[in-house]
């Protein structure tokens, strides 16, 4: 047996030791991170906060090794809950996972959840996340009733849609750049049972997909689709459409859904695992997995909301260089045509992807930088190669011409001029940020890359 | 069970309090900042739906004069206390403690002298009511004199020694003493350190501790693997210990 390791050597006097920090795409950079239950004690020294690091790119990473990142995951206390209104208040590191565990058995659930439960409230606010119910319930920010924020000058400020609304809406979707979120207050939703009634169908092509998403959205509060983004020609954009609603007690099992087993990827997969051929095979097999044209019935809520959470660390599957996610929303007016053109461009450029998710979005959130706008969102994982920058540039050119925008929380490759061209709202956001942070004390690797923050001294 | 716990605001104490509340134990929180205690109390009541209120009582390990009154206040909440738990403690790396002897003195005082005095106050009350449990977090660092944890380890060695003697002396009087010896556990205390193999999580420790407490065990290594690890380390000859870095 290996000898017992003891508490390791002393931390550098400067603070936590240098380590490799990475987002979910596993493209790491050196940085310092401090974990503490007491966010307010560390925040005055930190250049940004981060939660579970499920943002794909560089938004949760410090801009320099001199910048300290405050990791919030130990600050996970529930502070108040009102059984009648569903209003809940918790510290920023409280996770969606815990919310599911604590509240779903009691008949309550998050008003909006992203496709993984391994996210913190701080991250959900800073990215203003959306879920399968975007077309009916909007983004998470719509349900937030108050934030406690430590702004860059060290003051603690309670803001809400009524008090300091400008700061509040800059923080919703503001990628952590307006202040350290200490506490979040929002309203849970009552659910009739903890089970989901799901409807799904096989869709032959992109035109049908766009039409069916729209139609299904009238009857179902939740929907999304998976598309095979390999097939070209007549079957381009074929896939599965999934819709769902909370099951009524009469149609659902009486017991609470059992916790699903969780697997771990113990090591990085070799690069071969995600070769174009395996992606092609996967897409083919997955499409035909849905043998019947339509299916419906009761499904486990974790299977419905968090299918990927079944394998912890699945991001290791993309090998050493990691991966990025490209998520875009294309405006409704021309959505059918531009979604098709986007897929054509993608298949032409060889952006083969395991996972390509499509979702119709409704109203733009009030957050100054909130991602969704009325239209269609497409998200795909891209294994990083020497071609990735070029691919993202090409896709971005298309998105600019189509009047769409990318999702900051997924981004690692967009160029600042392209971002500005697709999201003119950024000037207003930066003006509000300057008001609260004239010296730009809060920054991230992403804000330096995209928003023109002065690059840190080497 | 009615449990009074000193140190429930963070780390393993927080996890232990949650696990106890989840199974229906009644909790009384002791700690140095009332505001923090109340926030932790709120967390426990919201999590365990419909749970009885959780009491908060000021008690700072730095001020022994407050121990008696704080424990009296704890006893006053329900008229008795079935278990007193102490997870509160300080850690410093050997380098930091060697460089700052005032810090070293404070750590030794808090972790050893004052913790022992606190336990004495608790012991009297537990025995006076006819018995009860005392569960105190020491450390594997107290099992052997080792290079990286000399001073911190000394405080925990002294504490383990004292706790073992309590168990021998008072078990017949109804006092069941549990010495918890965590290995490396990922909490804020160890956040700056590189986790070794077999590093534990607070939730796992909490489960182990409740089981050991219920079973009346005198010593618990947690995660369990550390029992084996320390069994080997305790037996290593000195000439080896002198050479290795742990
Ligand atoms: C499998 C998977 C599925 C996903 N599905 C969706 C989806 O359906 N919809 C969607 O919208 N998103 C989705 N996401 C993205 C994810 O929801 C967001 O990236 C979210 O912000 C991650 O939360 P986190 O706690 O990991 O935050 P991190 O990744 O750690 O941080 C994200 C951003 O939030 C900021 N931040 C975090 N905490 C604080 C705080 N306390 N104060 C200030 N700023 C803070 C960071 O600075 C950073 O800018 C998905 C991600 C994965 C891995
Ligand atoms: N983590 C490990 O790897 C490890 C390994 C072996 C042994 N241990 C021991 O296990 C115990 C718990 O460790 P942990 O990692 O959970 O520590 P932690 O996260 O740092 O929590 C320590 C707790 O002690 C309280 N505390 C500190 N000083 C206090 C004082 N003067 N008066 C009252 N309360 C005080 C803190 O309260 P505040 O909120 O007021 O700060 C906090 O609740 C400690 O005794 C530690 O030495 C830990």
mmCIF file of N, CA and C in Angstrom, chain B residues 34-105:
data_model
loop_
_atom_site.group_PDB
_atom_site.id
_atom_site.type_symbol
_atom_site.label_atom_id
_atom_site.label_comp_id
_atom_site.label_asym_id
_atom_site.label_seq_id
_atom_site.Cartn_x
_atom_site.Cartn_y
_atom_site.Cartn_z
ATOM 1 N N UNK B 34 -23.346 34.600 16.253
ATOM 2 C CA UNK B 34 -24.768 34.308 16.338
ATOM 3 C C UNK B 34 -25.449 34.390 14.973
ATOM 4 N N UNK B 35 -25.038 35.379 14.198
ATOM 5 C CA UNK B 35 -25.643 35.566 12.877
ATOM 6 C C UNK B 35 -25.391 34.332 11.987
ATOM 7 N N UNK B 36 -24.168 33.841 12.007
ATOM 8 C CA UNK B 36 -23.830 32.645 11.219
ATOM 9 C C UNK B 36 -24.606 31.433 11.716
ATOM 10 N N UNK B 37 -24.732 31.325 13.043
ATOM 11 C CA UNK B 37 -25.480 30.198 13.614
ATOM 12 C C UNK B 37 -26.921 30.229 13.142
ATOM 13 N N UNK B 38 -27.486 31.445 13.124
ATOM 14 C CA UNK B 38 -28.891 31.549 12.724
ATOM 15 C C UNK B 38 -29.089 31.210 11.259
ATOM 16 N N UNK B 39 -28.106 31.566 10.442
ATOM 17 C CA UNK B 39 -28.206 31.192 9.024
ATOM 18 C C UNK B 39 -28.115 29.675 8.858
ATOM 19 N N UNK B 40 -27.237 29.051 9.635
ATOM 20 C CA UNK B 40 -27.148 27.588 9.566
ATOM 21 C C UNK B 40 -28.411 26.939 10.117
ATOM 22 N N UNK B 41 -28.974 27.537 11.166
ATOM 23 C CA UNK B 41 -30.216 27.008 11.733
ATOM 24 C C UNK B 41 -31.330 27.079 10.690
ATOM 25 N N UNK B 42 -31.384 28.198 9.965
ATOM 26 C CA UNK B 42 -32.405 28.345 8.920
ATOM 27 C C UNK B 42 -32.227 27.265 7.865
ATOM 28 N N UNK B 43 -30.987 27.029 7.463
ATOM 29 C CA UNK B 43 -30.698 26.002 6.455
ATOM 30 C C UNK B 43 -31.230 24.642 6.915
ATOM 31 N N UNK B 44 -30.990 24.326 8.191
ATOM 32 C CA UNK B 44 -31.413 23.016 8.690
ATOM 33 C C UNK B 44 -32.932 22.899 8.734
ATOM 34 N N UNK B 45 -33.609 23.972 9.123
ATOM 35 C CA UNK B 45 -35.066 23.873 9.208
ATOM 36 C C UNK B 45 -35.706 23.857 7.822
ATOM 37 N N UNK B 46 -35.143 24.624 6.879
ATOM 38 C CA UNK B 46 -35.737 24.596 5.526
ATOM 39 C C UNK B 46 -35.533 23.217 4.904
ATOM 40 N N UNK B 47 -34.342 22.642 5.089
ATOM 41 C CA UNK B 47 -34.058 21.338 4.471
ATOM 42 C C UNK B 47 -34.929 20.227 5.040
ATOM 43 N N UNK B 48 -35.028 20.177 6.360
ATOM 44 C CA UNK B 48 -35.850 19.134 6.958
ATOM 45 C C UNK B 48 -37.236 19.721 7.156
ATOM 46 N N UNK B 49 -38.106 19.509 6.183
ATOM 47 C CA UNK B 49 -39.425 20.147 6.210
ATOM 48 C C UNK B 49 -40.141 19.845 7.522
ATOM 49 N N UNK B 50 -40.708 20.866 8.101
ATOM 50 C CA UNK B 50 -41.497 20.671 9.296
ATOM 51 C C UNK B 50 -40.689 20.299 10.531
ATOM 52 N N UNK B 51 -39.348 20.424 10.437
ATOM 53 C CA UNK B 51 -38.513 20.091 11.591
ATOM 54 C C UNK B 51 -38.710 21.134 12.683
ATOM 55 N N UNK B 52 -38.515 20.720 13.931
ATOM 56 C CA UNK B 52 -38.633 21.690 15.021
ATOM 57 C C UNK B 52 -37.539 22.743 14.901
ATOM 58 N N UNK B 53 -37.774 23.895 15.512
ATOM 59 C CA UNK B 53 -36.817 24.992 15.429
ATOM 60 C C UNK B 53 -35.444 24.531 15.917
ATOM 61 N N UNK B 54 -34.405 25.082 15.324
ATOM 62 C CA UNK B 54 -33.039 24.775 15.730
ATOM 63 C C UNK B 54 -32.534 25.961 16.544
ATOM 64 N N UNK B 55 -32.050 25.685 17.778
ATOM 65 C CA UNK B 55 -31.608 26.770 18.647
ATOM 66 C C UNK B 55 -30.182 27.181 18.332
ATOM 67 N N UNK B 56 -29.855 28.446 18.565
ATOM 68 C CA UNK B 56 -28.502 28.966 18.350
ATOM 69 C C UNK B 56 -27.989 29.605 19.635
ATOM 70 N N UNK B 57 -26.776 29.236 20.032
ATOM 71 C CA UNK B 57 -26.217 29.758 21.283
ATOM 72 C C UNK B 57 -24.765 30.173 21.056
ATOM 73 N N UNK B 58 -24.415 31.380 21.505
ATOM 74 C CA UNK B 58 -23.039 31.862 21.339
ATOM 75 C C UNK B 58 -22.072 31.080 22.203
ATOM 76 N N UNK B 59 -20.974 30.674 21.615
ATOM 77 C CA UNK B 59 -19.933 30.003 22.385
ATOM 78 C C UNK B 59 -18.650 30.047 21.566
ATOM 79 N N UNK B 60 -17.617 30.674 22.107
ATOM 80 C CA UNK B 60 -16.350 30.804 21.378
ATOM 81 C C UNK B 60 -15.301 29.966 22.092
ATOM 82 N N UNK B 61 -14.655 29.078 21.351
ATOM 83 C CA UNK B 61 -13.621 28.227 21.957
ATOM 84 C C UNK B 61 -12.456 29.050 22.508
ATOM 85 N N UNK B 62 -12.373 30.315 22.106
ATOM 86 C CA UNK B 62 -11.305 31.167 22.621
ATOM 87 C C UNK B 62 -11.588 31.668 24.031
ATOM 88 N N UNK B 63 -12.848 31.550 24.501
ATOM 89 C CA UNK B 63 -13.217 32.103 25.817
ATOM 90 C C UNK B 63 -13.841 31.051 26.723
ATOM 91 N N UNK B 64 -13.020 30.379 27.489
ATOM 92 C CA UNK B 64 -13.509 29.276 28.335
ATOM 93 C C UNK B 64 -14.558 29.715 29.350
ATOM 94 N N UNK B 65 -14.520 30.988 29.763
ATOM 95 C CA UNK B 65 -15.501 31.449 30.747
ATOM 96 C C UNK B 65 -16.920 31.289 30.201
ATOM 97 N N UNK B 66 -17.055 31.269 28.887
ATOM 98 C CA UNK B 66 -18.395 31.173 28.317
ATOM 99 C C UNK B 66 -18.898 29.743 28.176
ATOM 100 N N UNK B 67 -18.042 28.740 28.379
ATOM 101 C CA UNK B 67 -18.448 27.360 28.107
ATOM 102 C C UNK B 67 -19.616 26.906 28.981
ATOM 103 N N UNK B 68 -19.468 27.126 30.291
ATOM 104 C CA UNK B 68 -20.507 26.674 31.227
ATOM 105 C C UNK B 68 -21.860 27.302 30.902
ATOM 106 N N UNK B 69 -21.893 28.641 30.836
ATOM 107 C CA UNK B 69 -23.171 29.292 30.515
ATOM 108 C C UNK B 69 -23.750 28.820 29.178
ATOM 109 N N UNK B 70 -22.894 28.620 28.186
ATOM 110 C CA UNK B 70 -23.413 28.188 26.880
ATOM 111 C C UNK B 70 -24.032 26.794 26.999
ATOM 112 N N UNK B 71 -23.373 25.914 27.715
ATOM 113 C CA UNK B 71 -23.925 24.562 27.871
ATOM 114 C C UNK B 71 -25.203 24.588 28.717
ATOM 115 N N UNK B 72 -25.225 25.447 29.742
ATOM 116 C CA UNK B 72 -26.468 25.578 30.524
ATOM 117 C C UNK B 72 -27.610 26.003 29.605
ATOM 118 N N UNK B 73 -27.296 26.962 28.730
ATOM 119 C CA UNK B 73 -28.336 27.439 27.797
ATOM 120 C C UNK B 73 -28.765 26.297 26.877
ATOM 121 N N UNK B 74 -27.810 25.466 26.467
ATOM 122 C CA UNK B 74 -28.149 24.336 25.591
ATOM 123 C C UNK B 74 -29.063 23.362 26.336
ATOM 124 N N UNK B 75 -28.729 23.102 27.605
ATOM 125 C CA UNK B 75 -29.557 22.170 28.375
ATOM 126 C C UNK B 75 -30.958 22.747 28.592
ATOM 127 N N UNK B 76 -31.026 24.070 28.682
ATOM 128 C CA UNK B 76 -32.320 24.700 28.968
ATOM 129 C C UNK B 76 -33.300 24.553 27.803
ATOM 130 N N UNK B 77 -32.789 24.344 26.575
ATOM 131 C CA UNK B 77 -33.682 24.325 25.412
ATOM 132 C C UNK B 77 -34.719 23.197 25.518
ATOM 133 N N UNK B 78 -34.250 21.964 25.770
ATOM 134 C CA UNK B 78 -35.200 20.851 25.846
ATOM 135 C C UNK B 78 -35.183 20.162 27.210
ATOM 136 N N UNK B 79 -34.399 20.695 28.145
ATOM 137 C CA UNK B 79 -34.324 20.063 29.454
ATOM 138 C C UNK B 79 -33.276 18.976 29.543
ATOM 139 N N UNK B 80 -32.788 18.487 28.400
ATOM 140 C CA UNK B 80 -31.685 17.532 28.406
ATOM 141 C C UNK B 80 -30.948 17.592 27.064
ATOM 142 N N UNK B 81 -29.759 16.980 27.041
ATOM 143 C CA UNK B 81 -28.999 16.888 25.804
ATOM 144 C C UNK B 81 -28.472 15.466 25.718
ATOM 145 N N UNK B 82 -28.753 14.767 24.645
ATOM 146 C CA UNK B 82 -28.312 13.377 24.539
ATOM 147 C C UNK B 82 -26.871 13.251 24.055
ATOM 148 N N UNK B 83 -26.457 14.192 23.212
ATOM 149 C CA UNK B 83 -25.085 14.118 22.709
ATOM 150 C C UNK B 83 -24.507 15.521 22.542
ATOM 151 N N UNK B 84 -23.259 15.674 22.969
ATOM 152 C CA UNK B 84 -22.533 16.914 22.703
ATOM 153 C C UNK B 84 -21.461 16.585 21.675
ATOM 154 N N UNK B 85 -21.449 17.354 20.577
ATOM 155 C CA UNK B 85 -20.494 17.100 19.496
ATOM 156 C C UNK B 85 -19.593 18.324 19.332
ATOM 157 N N UNK B 86 -18.299 18.093 19.192
ATOM 158 C CA UNK B 86 -17.374 19.195 18.928
ATOM 159 C C UNK B 86 -16.634 18.928 17.622
ATOM 160 N N UNK B 87 -16.931 19.739 16.613
ATOM 161 C CA UNK B 87 -16.145 19.654 15.372
ATOM 162 C C UNK B 87 -15.258 20.883 15.242
ATOM 163 N N UNK B 88 -15.490 21.887 16.075
ATOM 164 C CA UNK B 88 -14.729 23.134 15.963
ATOM 165 C C UNK B 88 -13.246 22.860 16.170
ATOM 166 N N UNK B 89 -12.426 23.560 15.441
ATOM 167 C CA UNK B 89 -10.986 23.404 15.585
ATOM 168 C C UNK B 89 -10.278 24.261 14.562
ATOM 169 N N UNK B 90 -8.978 24.411 14.754
ATOM 170 C CA UNK B 90 -8.178 25.224 13.834
ATOM 171 C C UNK B 90 -7.149 24.343 13.158
ATOM 172 N N UNK B 91 -6.742 24.774 11.956
ATOM 173 C CA UNK B 91 -5.655 24.090 11.269
ATOM 174 C C UNK B 91 -4.655 25.121 10.781
ATOM 175 N N UNK B 92 -3.395 24.761 10.771
ATOM 176 C CA UNK B 92 -2.379 25.604 10.148
ATOM 177 C C UNK B 92 -1.335 24.669 9.585
ATOM 178 N N UNK B 93 -0.739 25.044 8.466
ATOM 179 C CA UNK B 93 0.328 24.192 7.943
ATOM 180 C C UNK B 93 1.540 24.314 8.870
ATOM 181 N N UNK B 94 2.393 23.316 8.843
ATOM 182 C CA UNK B 94 3.574 23.329 9.695
ATOM 183 C C UNK B 94 4.425 24.570 9.402
ATOM 184 N N UNK B 95 4.547 24.906 8.128
ATOM 185 C CA UNK B 95 5.333 26.095 7.763
ATOM 186 C C UNK B 95 4.745 27.359 8.386
ATOM 187 N N UNK B 96 3.436 27.493 8.285
ATOM 188 C CA UNK B 96 2.791 28.697 8.811
ATOM 189 C C UNK B 96 2.944 28.763 10.330
ATOM 190 N N UNK B 97 2.814 27.618 10.981
ATOM 191 C CA UNK B 97 2.876 27.606 12.445
ATOM 192 C C UNK B 97 4.300 27.823 12.942
ATOM 193 N N UNK B 98 5.287 27.276 12.235
ATOM 194 C CA UNK B 98 6.686 27.498 12.629
ATOM 195 C C UNK B 98 7.067 28.956 12.438
ATOM 196 N N UNK B 99 6.452 29.584 11.438
ATOM 197 C CA UNK B 99 6.807 30.974 11.138
ATOM 198 C C UNK B 99 6.122 31.960 12.080
ATOM 199 N N UNK B 100 5.057 31.545 12.722
ATOM 200 C CA UNK B 100 4.275 32.474 13.542
ATOM 201 C C UNK B 100 3.917 31.775 14.850
ATOM 202 N N UNK B 101 4.746 31.982 15.863
ATOM 203 C CA UNK B 101 4.555 31.223 17.100
ATOM 204 C C UNK B 101 3.322 31.658 17.875
ATOM 205 N N UNK B 102 2.902 32.896 17.648
ATOM 206 C CA UNK B 102 1.648 33.316 18.293
ATOM 207 C C UNK B 102 0.481 32.508 17.736
ATOM 208 N N UNK B 103 0.539 32.300 16.422
ATOM 209 C CA UNK B 103 -0.499 31.484 15.785
ATOM 210 C C UNK B 103 -0.430 30.055 16.326
ATOM 211 N N UNK B 104 0.800 29.556 16.483
ATOM 212 C CA UNK B 104 0.985 28.203 17.013
ATOM 213 C C UNK B 104 0.395 28.108 18.421
ATOM 214 N N UNK B 105 0.666 29.121 19.235
ATOM 215 C CA UNK B 105 0.165 29.095 20.612
ATOM 216 C C UNK B 105 -1.361 29.123 20.616
#
